[in-house]
Coordinates of C-alpha atoms in Angstrom, one line a residue:
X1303 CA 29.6 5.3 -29.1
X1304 CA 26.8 2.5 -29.0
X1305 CA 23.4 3.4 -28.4
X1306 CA 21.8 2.8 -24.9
X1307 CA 19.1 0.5 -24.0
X1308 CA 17.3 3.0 -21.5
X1309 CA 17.5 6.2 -20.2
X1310 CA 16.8 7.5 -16.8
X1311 CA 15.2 11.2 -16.1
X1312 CA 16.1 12.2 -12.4
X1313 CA 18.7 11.2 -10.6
X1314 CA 17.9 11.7 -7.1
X1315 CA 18.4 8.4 -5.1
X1316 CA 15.8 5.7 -6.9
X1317 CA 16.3 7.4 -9.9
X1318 CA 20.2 6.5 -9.4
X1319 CA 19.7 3.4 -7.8
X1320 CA 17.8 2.0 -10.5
X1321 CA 20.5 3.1 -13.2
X1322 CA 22.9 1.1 -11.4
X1323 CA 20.3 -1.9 -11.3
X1324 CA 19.5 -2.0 -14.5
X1325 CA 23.1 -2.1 -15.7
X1326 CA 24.3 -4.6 -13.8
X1327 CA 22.0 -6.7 -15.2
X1328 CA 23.9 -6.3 -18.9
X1329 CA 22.1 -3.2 -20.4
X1330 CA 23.7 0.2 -20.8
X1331 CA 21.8 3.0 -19.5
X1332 CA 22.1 7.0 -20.2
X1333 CA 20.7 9.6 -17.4
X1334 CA 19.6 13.2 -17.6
X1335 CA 19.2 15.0 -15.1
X1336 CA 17.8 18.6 -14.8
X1337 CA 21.2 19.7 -13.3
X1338 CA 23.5 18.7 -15.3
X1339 CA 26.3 18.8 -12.5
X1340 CA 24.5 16.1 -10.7
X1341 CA 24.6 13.9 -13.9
X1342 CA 28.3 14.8 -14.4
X1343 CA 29.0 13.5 -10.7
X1344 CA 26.6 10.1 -11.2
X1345 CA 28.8 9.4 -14.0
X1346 CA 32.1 10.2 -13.0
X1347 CA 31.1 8.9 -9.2
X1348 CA 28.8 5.8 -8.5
X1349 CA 28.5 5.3 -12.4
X1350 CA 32.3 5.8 -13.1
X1351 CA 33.6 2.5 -15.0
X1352 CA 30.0 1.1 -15.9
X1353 CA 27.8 1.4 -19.2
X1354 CA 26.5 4.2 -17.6
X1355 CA 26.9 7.7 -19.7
X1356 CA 25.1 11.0 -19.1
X1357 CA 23.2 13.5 -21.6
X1358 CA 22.9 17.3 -20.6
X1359 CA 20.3 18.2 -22.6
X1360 CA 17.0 16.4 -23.6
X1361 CA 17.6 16.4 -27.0
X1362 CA 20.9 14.3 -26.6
X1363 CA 19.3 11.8 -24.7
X1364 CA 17.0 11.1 -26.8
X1365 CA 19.8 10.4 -29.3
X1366 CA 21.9 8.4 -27.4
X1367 CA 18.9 5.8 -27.1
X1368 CA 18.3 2.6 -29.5
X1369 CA 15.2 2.3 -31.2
X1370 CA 12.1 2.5 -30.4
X1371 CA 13.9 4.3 -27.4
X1372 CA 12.5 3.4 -23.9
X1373 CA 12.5 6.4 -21.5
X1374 CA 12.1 6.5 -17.5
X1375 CA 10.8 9.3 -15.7
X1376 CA 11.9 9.3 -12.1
X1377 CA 10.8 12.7 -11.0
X1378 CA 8.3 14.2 -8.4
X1379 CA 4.9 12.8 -9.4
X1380 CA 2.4 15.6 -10.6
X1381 CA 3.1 18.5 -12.7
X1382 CA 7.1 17.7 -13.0
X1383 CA 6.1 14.4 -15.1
X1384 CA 3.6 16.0 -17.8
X1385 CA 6.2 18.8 -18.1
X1386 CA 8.9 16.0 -19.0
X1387 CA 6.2 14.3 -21.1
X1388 CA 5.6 17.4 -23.2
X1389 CA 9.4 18.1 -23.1
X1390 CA 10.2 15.0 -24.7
X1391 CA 6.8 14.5 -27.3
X1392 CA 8.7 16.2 -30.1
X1393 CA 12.2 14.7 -30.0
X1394 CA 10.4 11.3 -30.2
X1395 CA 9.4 9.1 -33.0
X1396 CA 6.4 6.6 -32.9
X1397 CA 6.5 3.9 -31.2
X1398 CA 8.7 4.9 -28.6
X1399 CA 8.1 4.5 -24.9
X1400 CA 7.9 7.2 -22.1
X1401 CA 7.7 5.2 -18.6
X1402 CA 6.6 6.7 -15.4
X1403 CA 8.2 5.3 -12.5
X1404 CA 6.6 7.7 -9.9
X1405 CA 4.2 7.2 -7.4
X1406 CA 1.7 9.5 -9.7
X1407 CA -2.0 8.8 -9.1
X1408 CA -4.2 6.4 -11.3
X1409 CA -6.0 8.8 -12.8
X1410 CA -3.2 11.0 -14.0
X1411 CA -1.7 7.9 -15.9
X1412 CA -4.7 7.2 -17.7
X1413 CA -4.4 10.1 -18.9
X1414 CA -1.4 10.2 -19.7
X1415 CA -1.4 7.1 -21.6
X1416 CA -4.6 8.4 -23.6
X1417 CA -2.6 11.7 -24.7
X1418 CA 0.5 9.5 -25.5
X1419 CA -1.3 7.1 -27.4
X1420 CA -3.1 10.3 -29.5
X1421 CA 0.7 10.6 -30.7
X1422 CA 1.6 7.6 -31.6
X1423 CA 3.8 7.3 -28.6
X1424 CA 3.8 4.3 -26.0
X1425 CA 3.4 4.7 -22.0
X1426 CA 3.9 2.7 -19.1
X1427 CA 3.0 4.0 -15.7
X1428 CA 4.6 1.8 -13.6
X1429 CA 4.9 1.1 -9.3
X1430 CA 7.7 0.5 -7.7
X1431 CA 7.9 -1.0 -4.4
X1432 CA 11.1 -1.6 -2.3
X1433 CA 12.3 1.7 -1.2
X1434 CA 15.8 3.1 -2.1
X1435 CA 17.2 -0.4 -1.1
X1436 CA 14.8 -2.5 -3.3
X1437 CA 15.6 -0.3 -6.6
X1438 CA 19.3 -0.8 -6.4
X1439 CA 19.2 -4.4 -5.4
X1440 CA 15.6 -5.4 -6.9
X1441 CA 11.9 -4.1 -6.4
X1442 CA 8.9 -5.1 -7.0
X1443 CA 7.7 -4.0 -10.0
X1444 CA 3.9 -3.4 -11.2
X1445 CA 3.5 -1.7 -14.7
X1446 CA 0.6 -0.9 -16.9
X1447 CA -0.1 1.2 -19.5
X1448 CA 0.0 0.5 -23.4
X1449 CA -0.3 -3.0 -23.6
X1450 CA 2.4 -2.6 -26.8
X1451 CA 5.2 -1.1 -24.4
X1452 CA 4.9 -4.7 -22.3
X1453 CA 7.0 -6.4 -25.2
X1454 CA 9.3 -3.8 -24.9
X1455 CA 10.2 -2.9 -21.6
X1456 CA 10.0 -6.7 -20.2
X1457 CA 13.2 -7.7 -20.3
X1458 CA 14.7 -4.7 -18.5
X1459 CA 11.9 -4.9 -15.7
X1460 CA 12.3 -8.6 -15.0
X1461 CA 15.8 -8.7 -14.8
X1462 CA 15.8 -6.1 -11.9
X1463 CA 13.0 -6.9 -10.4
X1464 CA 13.2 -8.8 -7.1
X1465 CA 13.0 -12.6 -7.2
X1466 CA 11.0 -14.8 -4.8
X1467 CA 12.2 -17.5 -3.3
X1468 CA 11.3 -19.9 -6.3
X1469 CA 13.4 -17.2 -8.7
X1470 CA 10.2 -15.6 -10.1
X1471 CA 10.3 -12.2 -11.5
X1472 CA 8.3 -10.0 -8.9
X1473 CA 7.4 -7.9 -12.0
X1474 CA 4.4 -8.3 -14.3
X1475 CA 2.0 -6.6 -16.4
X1476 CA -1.0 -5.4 -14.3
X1477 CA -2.9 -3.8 -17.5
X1478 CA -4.1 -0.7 -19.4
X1479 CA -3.4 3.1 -19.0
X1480 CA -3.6 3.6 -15.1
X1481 CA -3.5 -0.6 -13.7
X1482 CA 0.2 -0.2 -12.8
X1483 CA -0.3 2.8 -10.5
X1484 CA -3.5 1.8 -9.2
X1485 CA -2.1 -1.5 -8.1
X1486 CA 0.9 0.4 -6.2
X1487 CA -1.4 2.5 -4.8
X1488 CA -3.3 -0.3 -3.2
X1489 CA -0.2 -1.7 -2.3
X1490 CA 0.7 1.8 0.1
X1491 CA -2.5 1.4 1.1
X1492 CA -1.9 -2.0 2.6
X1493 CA 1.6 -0.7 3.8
X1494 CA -0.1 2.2 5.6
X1495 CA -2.2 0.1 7.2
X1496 CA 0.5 -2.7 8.6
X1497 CA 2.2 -0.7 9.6
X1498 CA -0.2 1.1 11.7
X1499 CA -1.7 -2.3 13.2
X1500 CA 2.4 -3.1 13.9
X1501 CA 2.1 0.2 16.0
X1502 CA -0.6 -0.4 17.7
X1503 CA 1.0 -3.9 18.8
X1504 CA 4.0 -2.0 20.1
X1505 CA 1.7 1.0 22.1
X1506 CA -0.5 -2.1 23.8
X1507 CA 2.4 -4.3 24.8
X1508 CA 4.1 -0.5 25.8
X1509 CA 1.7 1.0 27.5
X1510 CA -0.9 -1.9 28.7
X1511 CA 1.7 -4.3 29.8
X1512 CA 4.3 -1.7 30.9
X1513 CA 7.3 -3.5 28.5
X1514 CA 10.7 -2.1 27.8
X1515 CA 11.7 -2.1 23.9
X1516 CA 14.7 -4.9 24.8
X1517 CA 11.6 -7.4 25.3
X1518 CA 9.8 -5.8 22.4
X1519 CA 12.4 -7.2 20.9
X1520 CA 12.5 -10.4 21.4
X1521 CA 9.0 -10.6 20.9
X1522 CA 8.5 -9.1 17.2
X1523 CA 11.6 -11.2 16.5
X1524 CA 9.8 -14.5 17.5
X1525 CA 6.5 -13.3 15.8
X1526 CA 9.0 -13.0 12.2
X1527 CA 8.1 -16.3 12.2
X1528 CA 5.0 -18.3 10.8
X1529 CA 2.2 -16.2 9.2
X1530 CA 3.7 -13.0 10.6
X1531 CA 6.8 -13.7 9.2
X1532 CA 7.4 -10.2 7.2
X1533 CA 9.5 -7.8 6.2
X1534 CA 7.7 -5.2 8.3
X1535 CA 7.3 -7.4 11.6
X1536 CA 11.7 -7.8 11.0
X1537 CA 12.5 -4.1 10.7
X1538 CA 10.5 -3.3 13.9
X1539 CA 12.5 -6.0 15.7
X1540 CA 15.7 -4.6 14.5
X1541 CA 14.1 -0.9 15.5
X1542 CA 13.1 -2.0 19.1
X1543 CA 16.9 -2.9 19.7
X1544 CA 18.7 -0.3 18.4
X1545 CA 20.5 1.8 21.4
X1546 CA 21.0 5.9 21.1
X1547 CA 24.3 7.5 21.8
X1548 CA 23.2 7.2 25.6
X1549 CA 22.6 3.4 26.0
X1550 CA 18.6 4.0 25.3
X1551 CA 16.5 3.5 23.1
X1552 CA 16.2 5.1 20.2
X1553 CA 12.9 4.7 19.4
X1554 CA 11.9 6.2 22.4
X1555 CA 13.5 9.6 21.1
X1556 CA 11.8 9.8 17.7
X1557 CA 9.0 12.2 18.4
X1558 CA 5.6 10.6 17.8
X1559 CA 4.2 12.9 14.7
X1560 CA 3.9 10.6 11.8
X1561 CA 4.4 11.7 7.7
X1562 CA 2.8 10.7 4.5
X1563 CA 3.2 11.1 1.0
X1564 CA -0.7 10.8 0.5
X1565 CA -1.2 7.2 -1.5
X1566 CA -2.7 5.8 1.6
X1567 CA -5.1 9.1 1.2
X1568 CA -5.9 8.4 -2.2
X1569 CA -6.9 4.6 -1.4
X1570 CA -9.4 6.0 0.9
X1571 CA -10.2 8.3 -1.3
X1572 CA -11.0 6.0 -4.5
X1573 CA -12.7 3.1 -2.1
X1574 CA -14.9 6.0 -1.6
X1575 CA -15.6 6.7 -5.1
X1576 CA -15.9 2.9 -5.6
X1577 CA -18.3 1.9 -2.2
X1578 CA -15.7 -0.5 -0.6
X1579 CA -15.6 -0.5 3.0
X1580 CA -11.8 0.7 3.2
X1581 CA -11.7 0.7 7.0
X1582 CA -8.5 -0.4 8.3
X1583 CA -6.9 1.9 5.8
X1584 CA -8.5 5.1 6.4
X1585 CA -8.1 4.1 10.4
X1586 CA -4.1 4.1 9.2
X1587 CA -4.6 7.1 7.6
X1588 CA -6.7 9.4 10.2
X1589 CA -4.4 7.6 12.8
X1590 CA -1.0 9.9 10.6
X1591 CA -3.7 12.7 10.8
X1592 CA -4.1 12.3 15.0
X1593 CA -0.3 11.7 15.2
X1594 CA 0.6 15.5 13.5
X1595 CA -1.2 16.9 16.1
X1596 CA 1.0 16.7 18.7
X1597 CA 1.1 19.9 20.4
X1598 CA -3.0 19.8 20.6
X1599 CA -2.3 15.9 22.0
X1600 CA 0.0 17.6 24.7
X1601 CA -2.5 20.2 25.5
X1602 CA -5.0 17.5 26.0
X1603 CA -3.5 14.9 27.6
X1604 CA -3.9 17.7 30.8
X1605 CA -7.2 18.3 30.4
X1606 CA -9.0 15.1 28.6
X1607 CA -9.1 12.2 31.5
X1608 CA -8.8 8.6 31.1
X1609 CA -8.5 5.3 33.3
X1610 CA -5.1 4.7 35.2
X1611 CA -3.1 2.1 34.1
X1612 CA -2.1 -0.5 36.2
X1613 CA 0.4 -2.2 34.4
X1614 CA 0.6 -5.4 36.9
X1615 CA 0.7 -8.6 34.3
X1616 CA 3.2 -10.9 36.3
X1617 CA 1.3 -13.7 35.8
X1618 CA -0.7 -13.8 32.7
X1619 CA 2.1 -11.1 30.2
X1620 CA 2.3 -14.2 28.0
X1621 CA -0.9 -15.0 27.5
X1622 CA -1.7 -11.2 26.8
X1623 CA 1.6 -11.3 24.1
X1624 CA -0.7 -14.1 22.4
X1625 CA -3.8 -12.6 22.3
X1626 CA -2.0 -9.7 20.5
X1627 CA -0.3 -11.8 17.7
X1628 CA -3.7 -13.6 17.4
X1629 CA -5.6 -10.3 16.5
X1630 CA -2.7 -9.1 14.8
X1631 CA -2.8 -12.2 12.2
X1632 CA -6.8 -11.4 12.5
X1633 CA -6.5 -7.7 11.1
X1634 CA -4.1 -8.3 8.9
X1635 CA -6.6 -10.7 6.8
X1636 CA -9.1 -8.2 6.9
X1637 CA -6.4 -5.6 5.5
X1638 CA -5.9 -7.8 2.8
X1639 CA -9.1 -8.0 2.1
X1640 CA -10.3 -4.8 2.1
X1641 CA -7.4 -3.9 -0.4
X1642 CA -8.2 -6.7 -2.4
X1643 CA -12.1 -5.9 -2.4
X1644 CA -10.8 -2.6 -3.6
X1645 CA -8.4 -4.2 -6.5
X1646 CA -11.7 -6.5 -8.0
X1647 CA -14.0 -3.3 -7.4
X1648 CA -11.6 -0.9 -9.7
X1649 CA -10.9 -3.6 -12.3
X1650 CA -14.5 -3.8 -13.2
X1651 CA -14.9 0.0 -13.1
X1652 CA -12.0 0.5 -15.4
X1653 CA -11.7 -3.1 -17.8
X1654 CA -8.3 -3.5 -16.5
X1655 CA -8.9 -8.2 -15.5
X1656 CA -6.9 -7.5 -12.8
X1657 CA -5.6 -11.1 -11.4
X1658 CA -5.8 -10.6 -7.9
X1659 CA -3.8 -14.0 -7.5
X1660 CA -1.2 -13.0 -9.6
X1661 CA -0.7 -9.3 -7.8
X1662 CA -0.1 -11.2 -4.1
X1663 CA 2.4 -13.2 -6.1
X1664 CA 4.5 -10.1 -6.9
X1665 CA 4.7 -8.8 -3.5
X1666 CA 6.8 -11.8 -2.7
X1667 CA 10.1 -9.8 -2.9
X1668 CA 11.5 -6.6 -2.8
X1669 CA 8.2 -4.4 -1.9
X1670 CA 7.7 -3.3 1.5
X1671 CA 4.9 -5.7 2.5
X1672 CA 6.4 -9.1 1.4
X1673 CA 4.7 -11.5 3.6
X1674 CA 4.3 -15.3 4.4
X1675 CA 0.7 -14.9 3.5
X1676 CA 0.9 -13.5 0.1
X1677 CA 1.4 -17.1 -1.6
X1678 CA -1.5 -17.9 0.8
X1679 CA -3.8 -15.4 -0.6
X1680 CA -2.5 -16.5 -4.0
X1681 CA -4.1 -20.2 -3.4
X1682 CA -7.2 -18.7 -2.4
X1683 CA -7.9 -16.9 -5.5
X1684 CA -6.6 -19.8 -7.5
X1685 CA -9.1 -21.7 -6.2
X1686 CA -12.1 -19.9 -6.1
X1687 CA -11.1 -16.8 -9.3
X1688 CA -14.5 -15.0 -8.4
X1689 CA -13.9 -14.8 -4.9
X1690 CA -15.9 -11.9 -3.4
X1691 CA -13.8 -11.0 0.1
X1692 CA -11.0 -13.3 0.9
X1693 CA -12.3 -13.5 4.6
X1694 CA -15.1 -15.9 2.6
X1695 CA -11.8 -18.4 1.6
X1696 CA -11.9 -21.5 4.0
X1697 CA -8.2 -21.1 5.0
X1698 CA -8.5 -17.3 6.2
X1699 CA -12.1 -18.5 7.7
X1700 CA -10.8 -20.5 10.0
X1701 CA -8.0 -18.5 11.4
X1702 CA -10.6 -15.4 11.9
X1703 CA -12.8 -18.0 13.8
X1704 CA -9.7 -19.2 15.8
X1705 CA -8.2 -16.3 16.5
X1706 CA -11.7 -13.6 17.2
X1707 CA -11.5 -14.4 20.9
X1708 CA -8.2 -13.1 21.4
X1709 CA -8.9 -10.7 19.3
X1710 CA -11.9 -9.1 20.7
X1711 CA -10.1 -9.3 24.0
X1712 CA -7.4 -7.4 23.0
X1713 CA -9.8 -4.8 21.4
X1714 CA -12.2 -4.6 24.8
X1715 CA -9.0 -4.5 27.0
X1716 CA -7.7 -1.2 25.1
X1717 CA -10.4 0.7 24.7
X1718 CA -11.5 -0.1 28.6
X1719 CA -8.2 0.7 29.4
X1720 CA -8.1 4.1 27.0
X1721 CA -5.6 3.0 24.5
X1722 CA -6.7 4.5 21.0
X1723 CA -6.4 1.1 18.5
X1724 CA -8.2 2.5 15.7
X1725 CA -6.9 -0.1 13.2
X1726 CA -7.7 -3.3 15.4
X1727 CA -11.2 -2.1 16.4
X1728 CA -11.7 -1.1 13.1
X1729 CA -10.8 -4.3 11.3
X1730 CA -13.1 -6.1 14.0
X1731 CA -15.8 -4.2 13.3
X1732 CA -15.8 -4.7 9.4
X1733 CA -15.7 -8.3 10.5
X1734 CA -18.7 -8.1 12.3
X1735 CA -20.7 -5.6 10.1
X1736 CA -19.6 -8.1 7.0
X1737 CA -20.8 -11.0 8.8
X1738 CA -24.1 -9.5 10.0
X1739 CA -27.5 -11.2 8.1
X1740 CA -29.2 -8.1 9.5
X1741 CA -28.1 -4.8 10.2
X1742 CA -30.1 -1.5 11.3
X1743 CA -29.6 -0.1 7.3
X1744 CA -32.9 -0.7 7.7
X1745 CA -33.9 2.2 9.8
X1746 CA -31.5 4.3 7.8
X1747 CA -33.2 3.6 5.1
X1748 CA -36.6 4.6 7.2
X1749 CA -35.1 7.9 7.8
X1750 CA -33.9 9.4 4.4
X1751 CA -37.9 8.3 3.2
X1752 CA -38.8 9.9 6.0
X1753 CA -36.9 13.6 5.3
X1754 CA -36.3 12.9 1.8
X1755 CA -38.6 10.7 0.1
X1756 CA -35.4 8.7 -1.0
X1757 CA -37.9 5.3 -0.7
X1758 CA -36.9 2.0 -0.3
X1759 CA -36.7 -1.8 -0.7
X1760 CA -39.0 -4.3 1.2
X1761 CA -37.9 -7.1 2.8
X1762 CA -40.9 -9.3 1.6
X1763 CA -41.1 -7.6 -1.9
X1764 CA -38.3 -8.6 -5.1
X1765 CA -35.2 -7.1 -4.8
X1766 CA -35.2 -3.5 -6.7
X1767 CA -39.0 -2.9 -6.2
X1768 CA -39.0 0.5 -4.6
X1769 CA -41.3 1.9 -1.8
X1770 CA -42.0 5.5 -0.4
X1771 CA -44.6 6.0 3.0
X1772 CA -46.3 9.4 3.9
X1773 CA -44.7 9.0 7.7
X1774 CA -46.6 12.4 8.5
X1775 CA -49.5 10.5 8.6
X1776 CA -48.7 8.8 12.0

């Protein structure tokens, strides 16, 4: 029997989905899988008839794979992946490749490619955006690792990535050890906090103007045009029309208590480490938090009082719908670049040259926040490589300045009206903080001399000539 091109640790449904992927472009595949009954029912079932064959121990796949051998791990990120790495470090020769496919943290796949590397092995710690859909039918792919592995693995990874509309690989290298994870992490990020201004969207026209889902509807459907147009904006359309058993809808039946599989926590988390104002996303993120409680939410909505709603927009609903879209737009630039802030902060702090132009260009197709504005924010960084925020870029500039009426009276309408929108205010705010000459830092600054001796700059002294005052003497 020939030797595979790939193999494929866990078969669960993106392991699986990816198998079938990657050999319907032309290269044969072999899978392991812990249980071996599941590989023997991939094979004979969804695999049955293609170059597809199954190995039941380690040791075998690692046999069954050409040379060097190229070997995907899709298992649960964390401990399951460095067991599988030090399971497969000894049937392996040098040169060969161990590819993580999981959403494993940053720091975990540096790492691993460090340990890897000690052994003469090859690693690539790769994102993969697209959901079960986008593996089987194309992601979008964002590997890094051992820049010698690239070479190697390219072929297989732009075949089955998604395409966008110009038939560009969504797929390309990102750069050392942890880039490729770091870069899918940013990317959740993003999603977490689309998804959560797309919520917030729904609650205002819900609540504030008192619409039923069927006119939802129609309006997310109209706003999948233009620079809304997205794959986010389309699924919440197709969610907002979808009818229960009963005739309802069935979005009014899902109980409001929102998941996550942490990657929007750790992109708080690291803007932290990295002092980028992260807002929007950690508004997404304590917004999940807020949701979960929804039997202290319940308890409170008893006790905690807030203004009545009227819900009487006869005349003006339209003009309201607009306002909405307009600070929609308006946040969504900020959450772009608050991610990418985040993207040229890391790439300094670990040497990885990301190309920030390059990454929106890969999230054309297949990943979960494909957008009419990515090719936008492509130009932007083409023009101007060094670009500090990409609020600064003139084409974004414009559409904040255009749009920051509607959008502030969308964000003074909900909060006077008691409707939490902790992703709109928040991106405001970072618009207004960013754009401040002055802000009262100042007095903060004033107060940590004061209790700490912590000193400080001067405003008619050089830059990084540092001052301390005895305030007890007053």
């Amino acid at each position: 029997m020939d030797k595979a091109d790939i193999g494929i640790i866990g078969l669960a449904v993106m392991g699986g989905n990816l198998a079938i992927n990657i050999e319907s472009k032309g290269f044969s595949v072999n899978v392991y899988n812990r249980t071996a009954r599941r590989t023997d029912e991939f094979v004979g079932g969804r695999a049955c008839g293609k170059s597809i064959s199954g190995a039941h121990t380690l040791a075998e796949l690692a046999g069954s794979l050409k040379s060097p051998r190229k070997i995907m791990l899709m298992v649960k990120a964390g401990e399951p992946v460095d067991e599988c790495i030090e399971a497969l470090v000894p049937l392996l020769d040098e040169g060969d490749v161990i590819i993580d496919g999981g959403n494993s943290h940053f720091a975990d796949s540096i790492r691993r490619a460090k340990y890897l590397e000690s052994k003469g092995l090859l690693f690539v710690g790769t994102g993969i955006s697209g959901g079960e859909e986008g593996a089987l039918t194309g992601p979008s792919i964002m590997p890094g690792g051992s820049p010698k592995a690239w070479p190697l693995v390219e072929p297989i990874f732009r075949a089955i990535a998604a395409k966008a509309e110009d038939g560009t690989p969504c797929c390309d290298w990102m750069g050392n050890d942890g880039a490729g994870h770091f870069v899918k992490m940013v990317h959740n990020g993003i999603e977490y906090g689309d998804m959560q201004l797309i919520c917030e969207a729904y609650i205002l026209m819900k609540e504030y103007l008192g619409m039923r889902a069927d006119d939802m509807h129609e309006v997310f459907k109209d706003w999948n045009t233009g620079l809304l147009d997205s794959y986010l904006i389309g699924i919440t359309s197709g969610i907002l029309a979808r009818k229960d058993e009963d005739g309802k809808p069935l979005v009014e039946k899902i109980l409001d208590a929102a998941e996550q599989k942490g990657m929007g926590k750790w992109a708080s988390a690291t803007a932290m480490d990295e002092g980028v104002p992260l807002t929007l996303i950690s508004e997404a993120v304590q917004a999940r938090f807020l949701s979960a409680l929804k039997d202290e939410r319940l308890e409170a909505a008893g006790v905690l009082k807030g203004p009545k709603l009227v819900n009487d927009f006869s005349e003006n609903r339209g003009a309201f719908i607009e306002d909405v879209r307009k600070a929609l737009v308006a946040s969504k630039i900020v959450l772009y670049a608050q991610g990418f802030a985040l993207l040229r902060a890391a790439s300094e702090t670990y040497g990885w040259e990301l190309d920030c132009g390059k990454i929106a260009l890969l999230w054309r197709g297949g990943c979960i926040i494909r957008s009419a504005l990515l090719p936008m924010l492509n130009d932007a960084f083409g023009k101007a490589p060094g670009l500090k925020n990409l609020m600064m870029d003139p084409f974004f500039s414009d559409i904040l300045a255009q749009s920051q009426g509607s959008w502030r009276s969308v964000c003074a309408e909900a909060l006077t009206s008691g409707i939490a929108i902790p992703a709109f205010a928040g991106a405001l705010t970072y618009y207004d903080g960013y754009r401040a000459a002055s802000s009262p830092a100042n007095l903060m600054q004033a107060m940590r001399d004061y209790f700490g001796a912590h000193t400080y700059e001067r405003t008619d002294k050089p830059r990084g000539e540092m001052f301390h005052t005895d305030w007890a003497e007053n």
